[in-house]
PDB file of C-alpha atoms and ligand atoms in Angstrom:
ATOM      1  CA  LYS K   1      -9.493  23.930  19.990  1.00 40.00           C
ATOM      2  CA  LYS K   2     -11.537  25.639  17.284  1.00 45.00           C
ATOM      3  CA  THR K   3      -8.201  25.435  15.021  1.00 45.00           C
ATOM      4  CA  SER K   4      -7.664  21.305  16.013  1.00 53.00           C
ATOM      5  CA  SER K   5     -11.763  20.391  15.215  1.00 53.00           C
ATOM      6  CA  TRP K   6     -10.768  22.345  11.628  1.00 50.00           C
ATOM      7  CA  LYS K   7      -8.446  20.369  11.438  1.00 52.00           C
ATOM      8  CA  LYS K   8      -9.915  17.291  12.152  1.00 49.00           C
ATOM      9  CA  ILE K   9     -13.117  17.591   9.848  1.00 49.00           C
ATOM     10  CA  ARG K  10      -9.990  18.824   6.589  1.00 50.00           C
ATOM     11  CA  ASN K  11      -8.798  15.329   7.344  1.00 53.00           C
ATOM     12  CA  ILE K  12     -11.979  13.261   7.326  1.00 51.00           C
ATOM     13  CA  VAL K  13     -12.691  15.192   4.040  1.00 52.00           C
ATOM     14  CA  HIS K  14      -9.311  14.611   2.726  1.00 59.00           C
ATOM     15  CA  TRP K  15      -9.261  11.043   3.587  1.00 67.00           C
ATOM     16  CA  SER K  16     -12.741   9.606   3.751  1.00 76.00           C
ATOM     17  CA  PRO K  17     -14.152   9.626  -0.344  1.00 79.00           C
ATOM     18  CA  PHE K  18     -17.474   8.277   1.389  1.00 81.00           C
ATOM     19  CA  ILE K  19     -19.427   7.330   4.943  1.00 83.00           C
ATOM     20  CA  GLN K  20     -19.624   4.059   5.186  1.00 85.00           C
ATOM     21  CA  GLN K  21     -22.205   2.232   7.659  1.00 82.00           C
ATOM     22  CA  PHE K  22     -21.831  -1.216   9.529  1.00 81.00           C
ATOM     23  CA  LYS K  23     -24.444  -2.934  12.580  1.00 78.00           C
ATOM     24  CA  ARG K  24     -25.725   0.687  12.692  1.00 73.00           C
ATOM     25  CA  HIS K  25     -22.339   2.423  13.175  1.00 79.00           C
ATOM     26  CA  ARG K  26     -21.656   5.445  10.602  1.00 81.00           C
ATOM     27  CA  TYR K  27     -17.540   6.159  10.198  1.00 82.00           C
ATOM     28  CA  PRO K  28     -15.907   7.877   7.440  1.00 82.00           C
ATOM     29  CA  TRP K  29     -14.268   5.041   5.391  1.00 84.00           C
ATOM     30  CA  ILE K  30     -10.408   5.844   4.793  1.00 85.00           C
ATOM     31  CA  GLN K  31      -8.068   5.949   1.695  1.00 85.00           C
ATOM     32  CA  LEU K  32      -4.683   6.342   2.399  1.00 84.00           C
ATOM     33  CA  ALA K  33      -3.225   5.564  -1.132  1.00 81.00           C
ATOM     34  CA  GLY K  34      -4.378   4.714  -4.809  1.00 80.00           C
ATOM     35  CA  HIS K  35      -6.381   7.289  -6.898  1.00 82.00           C
ATOM     36  CA  GLN K  36      -9.277   9.093  -5.633  1.00 80.00           C
ATOM     37  CA  GLY K  37     -12.289   8.006  -6.693  1.00 82.00           C
ATOM     38  CA  ASN K  38     -11.803   4.637  -7.345  1.00 91.00           C
ATOM     39  CA  PHE K  39     -13.797   3.434  -3.968  1.00 93.00           C
ATOM     40  CA  HIS K  40     -17.485   3.628  -3.263  1.00 92.00           C
ATOM     41  CA  ALA K  41     -19.640   1.819  -0.252  1.00 91.00           C
ATOM     42  CA  GLY K  42     -20.992  -1.590  -1.057  1.00 92.00           C
ATOM     43  CA  ASP K  43     -23.427  -3.466   0.602  1.00 92.00           C
ATOM     44  CA  PRO K  44     -23.214  -4.039   4.905  1.00 89.00           C
ATOM     45  CA  GLY K  45     -19.303  -4.539   5.466  1.00 92.00           C
ATOM     46  CA  ALA K  46     -18.001  -4.207   1.772  1.00 95.00           C
ATOM     47  CA  VAL K  47     -16.397  -1.673  -0.733  1.00 95.00           C
ATOM     48  CA  LEU K  48     -16.520  -1.278  -3.985  1.00 96.00           C
ATOM     49  CA  LYS K  49     -13.207  -0.606  -5.878  1.00 96.00           C
ATOM     50  CA  LYS K  50     -12.760   0.166  -9.183  1.00 96.00           C
ATOM     51  CA  TYR K  51     -12.524  -3.031 -11.985  1.00 97.00           C
ATOM     52  CA  ASP K  52      -9.014  -3.714 -13.274  1.00 97.00           C
ATOM     53  CA  PRO K  53      -9.097  -7.429 -14.797  1.00 98.00           C
ATOM     54  CA  ARG K  54      -5.493  -8.075 -13.528  1.00 98.00           C
ATOM     55  CA  GLU K  55      -6.391  -6.818 -10.073  1.00 98.00           C
ATOM     56  CA  GLN K  56      -9.841  -9.380 -10.472  1.00 98.00           C
ATOM     57  CA  LYS K  57      -8.052 -12.282 -11.604  1.00 98.00           C
ATOM     58  CA  ALA K  58      -5.476 -12.076  -8.967  1.00 98.00           C
ATOM     59  CA  PHE K  59      -8.260 -12.237  -6.207  1.00 98.00           C
ATOM     60  CA  VAL K  60     -10.004 -15.147  -8.315  1.00 98.00           C
ATOM     61  CA  SER K  61      -6.977 -17.401  -7.147  1.00 98.00           C
ATOM     62  CA  LEU K  62      -6.190 -16.213  -4.265  1.00 98.00           C
ATOM     63  CA  MET K  63     -10.179 -16.951  -3.023  1.00 98.00           C
ATOM     64  CA  LYS K  64      -8.485 -20.224  -3.940  1.00 98.00           C
ATOM     65  CA  ASP K  65      -4.832 -20.058  -2.375  1.00 98.00           C
ATOM     66  CA  ILE K  66      -3.682 -20.789   1.706  1.00 98.00           C
ATOM     67  CA  LEU K  67      -3.316 -16.965   1.180  1.00 98.00           C
ATOM     68  CA  ARG K  68      -7.226 -16.348   1.494  1.00 98.00           C
ATOM     69  CA  PRO K  69      -7.160 -15.354   5.502  1.00 97.00           C
ATOM     70  CA  TYR K  70      -4.478 -12.500   5.328  1.00 98.00           C
ATOM     71  CA  VAL K  71      -6.389 -10.751   1.930  1.00 98.00           C
ATOM     72  CA  PRO K  72      -9.965  -8.766   1.877  1.00 98.00           C
ATOM     73  CA  GLU K  73     -12.714 -11.420   0.806  1.00 98.00           C
ATOM     74  CA  TYR K  74     -13.419 -10.992  -2.780  1.00 98.00           C
ATOM     75  CA  ARG K  75     -17.335 -11.072  -3.068  1.00 97.00           C
ATOM     76  CA  GLY K  76     -17.522 -11.069  -7.346  1.00 97.00           C
ATOM     77  CA  MET K  77     -18.592  -8.021  -9.355  1.00 97.00           C
ATOM     78  CA  VAL K  78     -20.690  -5.535  -9.469  1.00 96.00           C
ATOM     79  CA  SER K  79     -22.149  -2.937 -11.597  1.00 95.00           C
ATOM     80  CA  LYS K  80     -22.929   0.729 -10.596  1.00 91.00           C
ATOM     81  CA  ASN K  81     -23.487   3.593 -13.272  1.00 88.00           C
ATOM     82  CA  ALA K  82     -22.181   2.001 -16.027  1.00 91.00           C
ATOM     83  CA  ASP K  83     -19.136   1.161 -14.386  1.00 94.00           C
ATOM     84  CA  GLN K  84     -17.758  -2.046 -13.240  1.00 97.00           C
ATOM     85  CA  TYR K  85     -16.707  -2.796  -9.434  1.00 97.00           C
ATOM     86  CA  LEU K  86     -14.816  -5.293  -7.316  1.00 98.00           C
ATOM     87  CA  GLN K  87     -17.068  -6.025  -4.064  1.00 98.00           C
ATOM     88  CA  LEU K  88     -14.093  -6.551  -1.191  1.00 97.00           C
ATOM     89  CA  GLN K  89     -14.554  -7.246   2.518  1.00 97.00           C
ATOM     90  CA  ASP K  90     -14.279  -3.807   4.341  1.00 95.00           C
ATOM     91  CA  LEU K  91     -11.612  -4.746   6.390  1.00 96.00           C
ATOM     92  CA  LEU K  92     -11.890  -1.639   8.566  1.00 93.00           C
ATOM     93  CA  CYS K  93     -15.626  -2.420   9.360  1.00 91.00           C
ATOM     94  CA  GLU K  94     -14.795  -4.210  13.095  1.00 89.00           C
ATOM     95  CA  PHE K  95     -12.687  -1.340  14.067  1.00 93.00           C
ATOM     96  CA  ASP K  96     -13.496   1.774  17.015  1.00 89.00           C
ATOM     97  CA  SER K  97     -11.828   4.951  15.119  1.00 88.00           C
ATOM     98  CA  PRO K  98      -9.095   2.918  13.607  1.00 92.00           C
ATOM     99  CA  CYS K  99      -5.077   3.778  12.906  1.00 94.00           C
ATOM    100  CA  VAL K 100      -4.241   2.817   9.531  1.00 95.00           C
ATOM    101  CA  MET K 101      -1.397   2.462   7.967  1.00 96.00           C
ATOM    102  CA  ASP K 102      -0.534   1.226   4.055  1.00 96.00           C
ATOM    103  CA  ILE K 103       2.666   0.120   3.457  1.00 98.00           C
ATOM    104  CA  LYS K 104       3.872  -0.035   0.348  1.00 98.00           C
ATOM    105  CA  MET K 105       5.583  -3.714  -0.525  1.00 98.00           C
ATOM    106  CA  GLY K 106       8.906  -4.842  -2.265  1.00 98.00           C
ATOM    107  CA  THR K 107      12.146  -2.879  -4.228  1.00 98.00           C
ATOM    108  CA  ARG K 108      10.000  -1.345  -7.019  1.00 98.00           C
ATOM    109  CA  THR K 109       6.483  -0.277  -7.968  1.00 98.00           C
ATOM    110  CA  TYR K 110       6.828  -0.529 -11.579  1.00 97.00           C
ATOM    111  CA  LEU K 111       6.173  -3.593 -13.590  1.00 95.00           C
ATOM    112  CA  GLU K 112       8.712  -5.089 -16.017  1.00 92.00           C
ATOM    113  CA  GLU K 113       6.038  -4.352 -18.995  1.00 91.00           C
ATOM    114  CA  GLU K 114       5.697  -0.614 -18.063  1.00 93.00           C
ATOM    115  CA  LEU K 115       9.134   0.033 -18.735  1.00 93.00           C
ATOM    116  CA  LEU K 116       9.441  -1.646 -22.574  1.00 94.00           C
ATOM    117  CA  LYS K 117       6.143   0.641 -23.182  1.00 94.00           C
ATOM    118  CA  ALA K 118       7.749   3.152 -22.117  1.00 94.00           C
ATOM    119  CA  ARG K 119      10.840   2.564 -24.153  1.00 93.00           C
ATOM    120  CA  GLU K 120       8.941   2.172 -26.921  1.00 96.00           C
ATOM    121  CA  LYS K 121       6.180   5.022 -26.649  1.00 94.00           C
ATOM    122  CA  PRO K 122       7.350   7.387 -24.354  1.00 93.00           C
ATOM    123  CA  LYS K 123       4.800   9.136 -22.934  1.00 94.00           C
ATOM    124  CA  LEU K 124       5.735  12.936 -21.153  1.00 96.00           C
ATOM    125  CA  ARG K 125       3.680  13.495 -18.187  1.00 97.00           C
ATOM    126  CA  LYS K 126       3.469  16.910 -16.756  1.00 97.00           C
ATOM    127  CA  ASP K 127       1.943  16.180 -13.377  1.00 96.00           C
ATOM    128  CA  MET K 128       4.741  13.770 -12.887  1.00 97.00           C
ATOM    129  CA  TYR K 129       7.212  16.399 -13.346  1.00 98.00           C
ATOM    130  CA  GLN K 130       5.790  18.892 -10.727  1.00 97.00           C
ATOM    131  CA  LYS K 131       5.221  15.847  -8.054  1.00 96.00           C
ATOM    132  CA  MET K 132       8.933  15.823  -8.354  1.00 97.00           C
ATOM    133  CA  VAL K 133       9.665  19.337  -8.173  1.00 97.00           C
ATOM    134  CA  GLU K 134       7.626  19.677  -5.310  1.00 95.00           C
ATOM    135  CA  VAL K 135      10.148  17.122  -3.143  1.00 94.00           C
ATOM    136  CA  ASP K 136      12.986  18.625  -4.820  1.00 96.00           C
ATOM    137  CA  PRO K 137      13.412  21.076  -7.158  1.00 96.00           C
ATOM    138  CA  SER K 138      16.908  19.674  -8.482  1.00 97.00           C
ATOM    139  CA  ALA K 139      15.643  16.484  -9.358  1.00 97.00           C
ATOM    140  CA  PRO K 140      14.847  16.591 -12.788  1.00 98.00           C
ATOM    141  CA  THR K 141      18.180  16.984 -15.458  1.00 97.00           C
ATOM    142  CA  VAL K 142      18.272  19.925 -17.194  1.00 98.00           C
ATOM    143  CA  GLU K 143      16.469  18.119 -20.421  1.00 97.00           C
ATOM    144  CA  GLU K 144      13.147  17.527 -17.913  1.00 97.00           C
ATOM    145  CA  HIS K 145      13.328  21.035 -16.575  1.00 98.00           C
ATOM    146  CA  LYS K 146      13.288  22.435 -19.878  1.00 98.00           C
ATOM    147  CA  LEU K 147      10.092  20.221 -21.087  1.00 97.00           C
ATOM    148  CA  GLN K 148       8.557  20.434 -17.790  1.00 98.00           C
ATOM    149  CA  ALA K 149       7.830  16.658 -17.828  1.00 98.00           C
ATOM    150  CA  VAL K 150       9.071  13.178 -17.317  1.00 97.00           C
ATOM    151  CA  ILE K 151       8.395  10.003 -18.228  1.00 96.00           C
ATOM    152  CA  LYS K 152       6.504   7.809 -15.853  1.00 95.00           C
ATOM    153  CA  PRO K 153       9.064   5.100 -15.205  1.00 95.00           C
ATOM    154  CA  ARG K 154      11.705   7.685 -14.697  1.00 96.00           C
ATOM    155  CA  TYR K 155       9.489   8.875 -12.093  1.00 97.00           C
ATOM    156  CA  MET K 156       8.688   5.436 -10.583  1.00 97.00           C
ATOM    157  CA  GLN K 157      12.417   4.680 -10.092  1.00 97.00           C
ATOM    158  CA  TRP K 158      13.074   8.293  -8.189  1.00 98.00           C
ATOM    159  CA  ARG K 159       9.818   7.963  -6.137  1.00 98.00           C
ATOM    160  CA  ASP K 160      11.636   4.728  -5.485  1.00 98.00           C
ATOM    161  CA  GLU K 161      15.426   5.726  -5.268  1.00 98.00           C
ATOM    162  CA  MET K 162      14.135   8.885  -2.923  1.00 97.00           C
ATOM    163  CA  SER K 163      11.905   6.474  -0.228  1.00 98.00           C
ATOM    164  CA  SER K 164      13.077   3.497   1.310  1.00 98.00           C
ATOM    165  CA  SER K 165      11.731   1.163  -1.464  1.00 98.00           C
ATOM    166  CA  VAL K 166      14.683   0.443  -3.083  1.00 98.00           C
ATOM    167  CA  ASP K 167      16.940   0.223   0.633  1.00 98.00           C
ATOM    168  CA  LEU K 168      14.685  -1.631   2.138  1.00 98.00           C
ATOM    169  CA  GLY K 169      12.035  -3.409  -0.260  1.00 98.00           C
ATOM    170  CA  PHE K 170       9.189  -1.257   1.630  1.00 98.00           C
ATOM    171  CA  ARG K 171       7.912   2.150   2.322  1.00 98.00           C
ATOM    172  CA  ILE K 172       4.891   3.844   4.381  1.00 97.00           C
ATOM    173  CA  GLU K 173       2.434   5.287   2.103  1.00 96.00           C
ATOM    174  CA  GLY K 174       0.575   6.796   4.297  1.00 94.00           C
ATOM    175  CA  ILE K 175      -0.915   6.515   8.539  1.00 94.00           C
ATOM    176  CA  LYS K 176      -4.201   8.106   9.398  1.00 92.00           C
ATOM    177  CA  LYS K 177      -4.001   7.788  13.234  1.00 87.00           C
ATOM    178  CA  MET K 178      -6.839   7.698  15.778  1.00 81.00           C
ATOM    179  CA  ASP K 179      -7.047  11.478  16.293  1.00 75.00           C
ATOM    180  CA  GLY K 180      -8.399  11.987  12.352  1.00 71.00           C
ATOM    181  CA  ALA K 181      -4.183  12.824  11.992  1.00 73.00           C
ATOM    182  CA  SER K 182      -2.919  12.001   9.023  1.00 71.00           C
ATOM    183  CA  SER K 183       0.232  11.887   6.783  1.00 79.00           C
ATOM    184  CA  LYS K 184       1.072  11.132   3.724  1.00 79.00           C
ATOM    185  CA  ASN K 185       4.124  13.118   3.924  1.00 87.00           C
ATOM    186  CA  PHE K 186       6.969   9.908   3.797  1.00 94.00           C
ATOM    187  CA  LYS K 187       8.059  10.439   0.288  1.00 95.00           C
ATOM    188  CA  LYS K 188      11.554  11.164   1.768  1.00 95.00           C
ATOM    189  CA  THR K 189      11.134   8.746   4.741  1.00 96.00           C
ATOM    190  CA  LYS K 190      14.308   6.789   3.510  1.00 97.00           C
ATOM    191  CA  THR K 191      16.367   5.336   6.287  1.00 98.00           C
ATOM    192  CA  ARG K 192      16.097   2.664   8.721  1.00 98.00           C
ATOM    193  CA  ASN K 193      15.449   5.071  11.596  1.00 98.00           C
ATOM    194  CA  GLU K 194      13.709   7.512  10.016  1.00 97.00           C
ATOM    195  CA  VAL K 195      11.383   4.624   9.400  1.00 98.00           C
ATOM    196  CA  LYS K 196      11.850   3.150  12.794  1.00 97.00           C
ATOM    197  CA  GLU K 197      10.209   6.353  13.822  1.00 95.00           C
ATOM    198  CA  ALA K 198       7.383   7.046  11.454  1.00 95.00           C
ATOM    199  CA  LEU K 199       6.562   2.864  12.615  1.00 96.00           C
ATOM    200  CA  SER K 200       7.022   3.647  16.331  1.00 94.00           C
ATOM    201  CA  THR K 201       4.488   6.548  16.189  1.00 92.00           C
ATOM    202  CA  PHE K 202       1.657   4.304  14.443  1.00 95.00           C
ATOM    203  CA  VAL K 203       2.070   2.060  17.015  1.00 94.00           C
ATOM    204  CA  SER K 204       2.347   4.254  19.976  1.00 91.00           C
ATOM    205  CA  HIS K 205       5.460   2.349  21.415  1.00 90.00           C
ATOM    206  CA  ASN K 206       2.947   0.032  22.294  1.00 94.00           C
ATOM    207  CA  GLN K 207       4.414  -3.295  22.866  1.00 94.00           C
ATOM    208  CA  THR K 208       0.974  -5.207  22.739  1.00 95.00           C
ATOM    209  CA  LEU K 209      -0.050  -4.164  19.232  1.00 96.00           C
ATOM    210  CA  LEU K 210       3.545  -4.382  17.972  1.00 97.00           C
ATOM    211  CA  GLY K 211       2.835  -8.477  19.719  1.00 97.00           C
ATOM    212  CA  LYS K 212      -0.009  -8.854  17.599  1.00 98.00           C
ATOM    213  CA  TYR K 213       1.119  -6.845  14.243  1.00 98.00           C
ATOM    214  CA  ILE K 214       4.317  -9.141  14.490  1.00 98.00           C
ATOM    215  CA  ARG K 215       2.167 -12.527  14.768  1.00 98.00           C
ATOM    216  CA  ARG K 216       0.519 -11.488  12.103  1.00 98.00           C
ATOM    217  CA  LEU K 217       3.292 -10.700   9.633  1.00 98.00           C
ATOM    218  CA  LYS K 218       4.790 -13.808  10.340  1.00 98.00           C
ATOM    219  CA  ALA K 219       2.217 -15.607   9.285  1.00 98.00           C
ATOM    220  CA  ILE K 220       1.942 -14.168   6.496  1.00 98.00           C
ATOM    221  CA  LEU K 221       5.223 -14.898   5.702  1.00 98.00           C
ATOM    222  CA  VAL K 222       5.413 -18.884   6.447  1.00 98.00           C
ATOM    223  CA  THR K 223       1.801 -18.561   4.137  1.00 98.00           C
ATOM    224  CA  GLN K 224       3.437 -16.901   1.472  1.00 98.00           C
ATOM    225  CA  GLU K 225       6.848 -19.278   1.368  1.00 98.00           C
ATOM    226  CA  GLU K 226       4.165 -21.677   0.820  1.00 98.00           C
ATOM    227  CA  SER K 227       1.547 -20.181  -1.250  1.00 98.00           C
ATOM    228  CA  GLU K 228       1.859 -21.051  -4.926  1.00 98.00           C
ATOM    229  CA  PHE K 229      -0.044 -17.648  -5.982  1.00 98.00           C
ATOM    230  CA  PHE K 230       2.831 -15.972  -4.590  1.00 98.00           C
ATOM    231  CA  LYS K 231       5.502 -18.634  -6.404  1.00 98.00           C
ATOM    232  CA  SER K 232       4.074 -17.605  -9.564  1.00 98.00           C
ATOM    233  CA  HIS K 233       3.398 -13.879  -9.594  1.00 98.00           C
ATOM    234  CA  GLU K 234       5.299 -10.892  -9.633  1.00 97.00           C
ATOM    235  CA  LEU K 235       3.597  -8.902  -6.521  1.00 98.00           C
ATOM    236  CA  ILE K 236       4.446  -5.160  -7.517  1.00 98.00           C
ATOM    237  CA  GLY K 237       2.528  -2.170  -5.865  1.00 97.00           C
ATOM    238  CA  SER K 238       0.781  -4.104  -3.878  1.00 98.00           C
ATOM    239  CA  SER K 239       0.455  -3.059   0.071  1.00 98.00           C
ATOM    240  CA  LEU K 240       0.034  -4.097   3.574  1.00 98.00           C
ATOM    241  CA  LEU K 241      -2.809  -2.127   5.623  1.00 98.00           C
ATOM    242  CA  PHE K 242      -2.369  -2.579   9.314  1.00 98.00           C
ATOM    243  CA  VAL K 243      -5.027  -1.365  11.175  1.00 97.00           C
ATOM    244  CA  HIS K 244      -5.408  -0.922  15.099  1.00 97.00           C
ATOM    245  CA  ASP K 245      -7.655   0.596  17.779  1.00 95.00           C
ATOM    246  CA  LYS K 246      -7.510   1.595  21.273  1.00 93.00           C
ATOM    247  CA  SER K 247      -8.894  -1.706  22.131  1.00 94.00           C
ATOM    248  CA  ASN K 248      -6.016  -2.922  20.819  1.00 95.00           C
ATOM    249  CA  ASN K 249      -7.542  -4.694  18.028  1.00 96.00           C
ATOM    250  CA  ALA K 250      -4.674  -4.898  15.411  1.00 97.00           C
ATOM    251  CA  ASN K 251      -4.632  -6.248  11.923  1.00 98.00           C
ATOM    252  CA  VAL K 252      -2.653  -7.072   8.678  1.00 98.00           C
ATOM    253  CA  TRP K 253      -3.799  -7.713   5.176  1.00 98.00           C
ATOM    254  CA  MET K 254      -2.253  -8.157   1.982  1.00 98.00           C
ATOM    255  CA  ILE K 255      -4.049  -5.613  -0.495  1.00 98.00           C
ATOM    256  CA  ASP K 256      -3.796  -3.935  -3.318  1.00 97.00           C
ATOM    257  CA  PHE K 257      -3.322  -6.359  -6.556  1.00 98.00           C
ATOM    258  CA  GLY K 258      -3.712  -4.153  -9.877  1.00 97.00           C
ATOM    259  CA  LYS K 259      -0.144  -4.881 -10.839  1.00 97.00           C
ATOM    260  CA  THR K 260       0.337  -8.538  -9.328  1.00 98.00           C
ATOM    261  CA  GLU K 261       0.861 -10.781 -12.357  1.00 96.00           C
ATOM    262  CA  PRO K 262       1.711 -13.806 -13.490  1.00 97.00           C
ATOM    263  CA  LEU K 263       5.273 -14.922 -13.958  1.00 96.00           C
ATOM    264  CA  PRO K 264       6.265 -15.989 -17.533  1.00 94.00           C
ATOM    265  CA  SER K 265       6.446 -19.749 -17.095  1.00 95.00           C
ATOM    266  CA  ASP K 266      10.407 -20.091 -17.815  1.00 96.00           C
ATOM    267  CA  VAL K 267      10.751 -17.712 -14.955  1.00 96.00           C
ATOM    268  CA  THR K 268      11.334 -17.847 -11.069  1.00 97.00           C
ATOM    269  CA  VAL K 269      11.384 -15.538  -8.406  1.00 98.00           C
ATOM    270  CA  ASN K 270      12.761 -16.209  -4.887  1.00 98.00           C
ATOM    271  CA  HIS K 271      11.048 -12.123  -4.050  1.00 98.00           C
ATOM    272  CA  ARG K 272      14.473 -12.028  -2.141  1.00 98.00           C
ATOM    273  CA  SER K 273      17.115 -11.337  -5.073  1.00 98.00           C
ATOM    274  CA  THR K 274      18.133  -8.186  -6.276  1.00 98.00           C
ATOM    275  CA  TRP K 275      15.814  -6.711  -9.311  1.00 97.00           C
ATOM    276  CA  GLN K 276      17.770  -6.476 -12.967  1.00 97.00           C
ATOM    277  CA  GLU K 277      15.247  -6.438 -16.072  1.00 95.00           C
ATOM    278  CA  GLY K 278      14.561  -9.502 -16.851  1.00 95.00           C
ATOM    279  CA  ASN K 279      14.102 -11.824 -13.969  1.00 97.00           C
ATOM    280  CA  HIS K 280      11.799 -10.200 -12.376  1.00 97.00           C
ATOM    281  CA  GLU K 281      12.245  -9.693  -8.727  1.00 98.00           C
ATOM    282  CA  ASP K 282      10.049  -7.717  -6.719  1.00 98.00           C
ATOM    283  CA  GLY K 283      11.784  -7.604  -3.725  1.00 98.00           C
ATOM    284  CA  TYR K 284       8.139  -8.408  -1.439  1.00 98.00           C
ATOM    285  CA  LEU K 285      10.455 -10.678   0.952  1.00 98.00           C
ATOM    286  CA  PHE K 286      12.555  -8.886   1.416  1.00 98.00           C
ATOM    287  CA  GLY K 287      10.689  -5.691   2.670  1.00 98.00           C
ATOM    288  CA  LEU K 288       9.274  -7.915   5.027  1.00 98.00           C
ATOM    289  CA  ASP K 289      12.305  -9.633   6.572  1.00 98.00           C
ATOM    290  CA  ASN K 290      13.472  -5.732   7.146  1.00 98.00           C
ATOM    291  CA  LEU K 291       9.922  -4.627   8.181  1.00 98.00           C
ATOM    292  CA  LEU K 292       9.735  -7.467  11.043  1.00 98.00           C
ATOM    293  CA  SER K 293      13.163  -6.955  11.610  1.00 98.00           C
ATOM    294  CA  ILE K 294      12.500  -3.172  12.394  1.00 98.00           C
ATOM    295  CA  LEU K 295       9.440  -4.180  14.599  1.00 98.00           C
ATOM    296  CA  LYS K 296      10.739  -6.788  16.958  1.00 97.00           C
ATOM    297  CA  GLU K 297      13.410  -4.238  17.541  1.00 97.00           C
ATOM    298  CA  LEU K 298      10.833  -1.754  18.895  1.00 97.00           C
ATOM    299  CA  GLU K 299       9.048  -4.287  20.619  1.00 95.00           C
ATOM    300  CA  SER K 300      12.073  -4.911  22.820  1.00 93.00           C
ATOM    301  CA  SER K 301      12.479  -1.021  22.974  1.00 90.00           C
ATOM    302  CA  SER K 302       8.964  -0.886  24.138  1.00 82.00           C
ATOM    303  CA  SER K 303       6.649  -0.825  27.149  1.00 71.00           C
ATOM    304  CA  PRO K 304       3.649  -3.299  27.659  1.00 70.00           C
ATOM    305  CA  ALA K 305      -0.189  -1.540  27.485  1.00 58.00           C
ATOM    306  CA  GLU K 306      -1.392  -0.294  30.601  1.00 48.00           C
TER     307      GLU K 306
HETATM  308  C1  I3P H 401       1.560   7.771  -7.833  1.00 91.47           C
HETATM  309  C2  I3P H 401       1.958   6.091  -7.544  1.00 91.47           C
HETATM  310  C3  I3P H 401       1.097   5.036  -8.144  1.00 91.47           C
HETATM  311  C4  I3P H 401       0.760   5.070  -9.469  1.00 91.47           C
HETATM  312  C5  I3P H 401       0.877   6.856 -10.398  1.00 91.47           C
HETATM  313  C6  I3P H 401       1.799   7.429  -9.276  1.00 91.47           C
HETATM  314  O1  I3P H 401       3.030   8.280  -7.502  1.00 91.47           O
HETATM  315  O2  I3P H 401       3.166   5.989  -7.542  1.00 91.47           O
HETATM  316  O3  I3P H 401       1.493   3.822  -6.976  1.00 91.47           O
HETATM  317  O4  I3P H 401      -0.172   4.375  -9.910  1.00 91.47           O
HETATM  318  O5  I3P H 401       1.004   6.805 -11.586  1.00 91.47           O
HETATM  319  O6  I3P H 401       1.498   9.129 -10.006  1.00 91.47           O
HETATM  320  P1  I3P H 401       2.681   9.180  -6.193  1.00 91.47           P
HETATM  321  O7  I3P H 401       2.575   7.916  -4.685  1.00 91.47           O
HETATM  322  O8  I3P H 401       3.662  10.172  -6.007  1.00 91.47           O
HETATM  323  O9  I3P H 401       1.688  10.458  -5.721  1.00 91.47           O
HETATM  324  P2  I3P H 401      -0.086   2.927 -10.629  1.00 91.47           P
HETATM  325  O10 I3P H 401       0.380   2.176  -9.598  1.00 91.47           O
HETATM  326  O11 I3P H 401      -1.238   2.704 -10.848  1.00 91.47           O
HETATM  327  O12 I3P H 401       0.810   2.759 -11.920  1.00 91.47           O
HETATM  328  P3  I3P H 401      -0.391   7.289 -12.280  1.00 91.47           P
HETATM  329  O13 I3P H 401      -0.166   8.842 -12.604  1.00 91.47           O
HETATM  330  O14 I3P H 401       0.272   6.704 -13.710  1.00 91.47           O
HETATM  331  O15 I3P H 401      -1.684   6.456 -12.356  1.00 91.47           O
END
């Protein structure tokens, strides 16, 4: 008992940057991905996310696009302690002790622009070397071992290959379950079966939840296929946030647009083709097709909720 309540506290401390309040209920807000320290409590029902010019531009466009119902509402800019923030709808506030999963979409997680920059001015990253060695001590080259450092695109490409990003077009970044247990330990969750297993644990084999998630994802997909925003942008490092609770409320939103870039005017993408440098393909829909196919398989093999 003692151990499990300690574990709970540790998890809450680790996963929650602040306590949020909404309609007289207080709850630890959950951050599964992204940089620590980027979020703060906002107005009731809202969170503040550190200002990023690219992300703000994306939100302004998204608020005028048919994708608006599928992204957190953007409520303008706010200054706090000399820093600028985007005020965004808190997607967790209507849920009771929610389970949350962050899935990063696409076959790559770095912008083409980052590759060009790294080529011009390679910057050695010791922290990324460390993260690499923690997962696989044999991953760095002899040269990288000597330097005890890697350049960022090298790390990002290795991460994408090591996980399911390259093969399936998405990867699980983090899951927080209802009891507070959480995991970010998906760096090596790569094969279709491994991913399927993790997804099935997240939904506890519950057919009702799966049905709701699938319906919502299909609506997202058909809207993306029609959206002017989606047609004209390269979406890198953007996630789908899954949230459900014990009353079987369930929803999914598109989040994180810090690396969502307008395409050059002479480039079109279909979000399904293979990426080659210069074509700007992100593999977002390739990933969503695969994700839907796995969830449908799980739905047909699971049982209705009691
Ligand atoms: C991080 C992850 C982030 C990336 C960050 C990486 O790796 O790929 O997406 O931030 O780069 O360290 P990991 O998930 O393995 O911890 P950006 O998407 O903003 O580039 P950073 O350390 O340069 O912020």
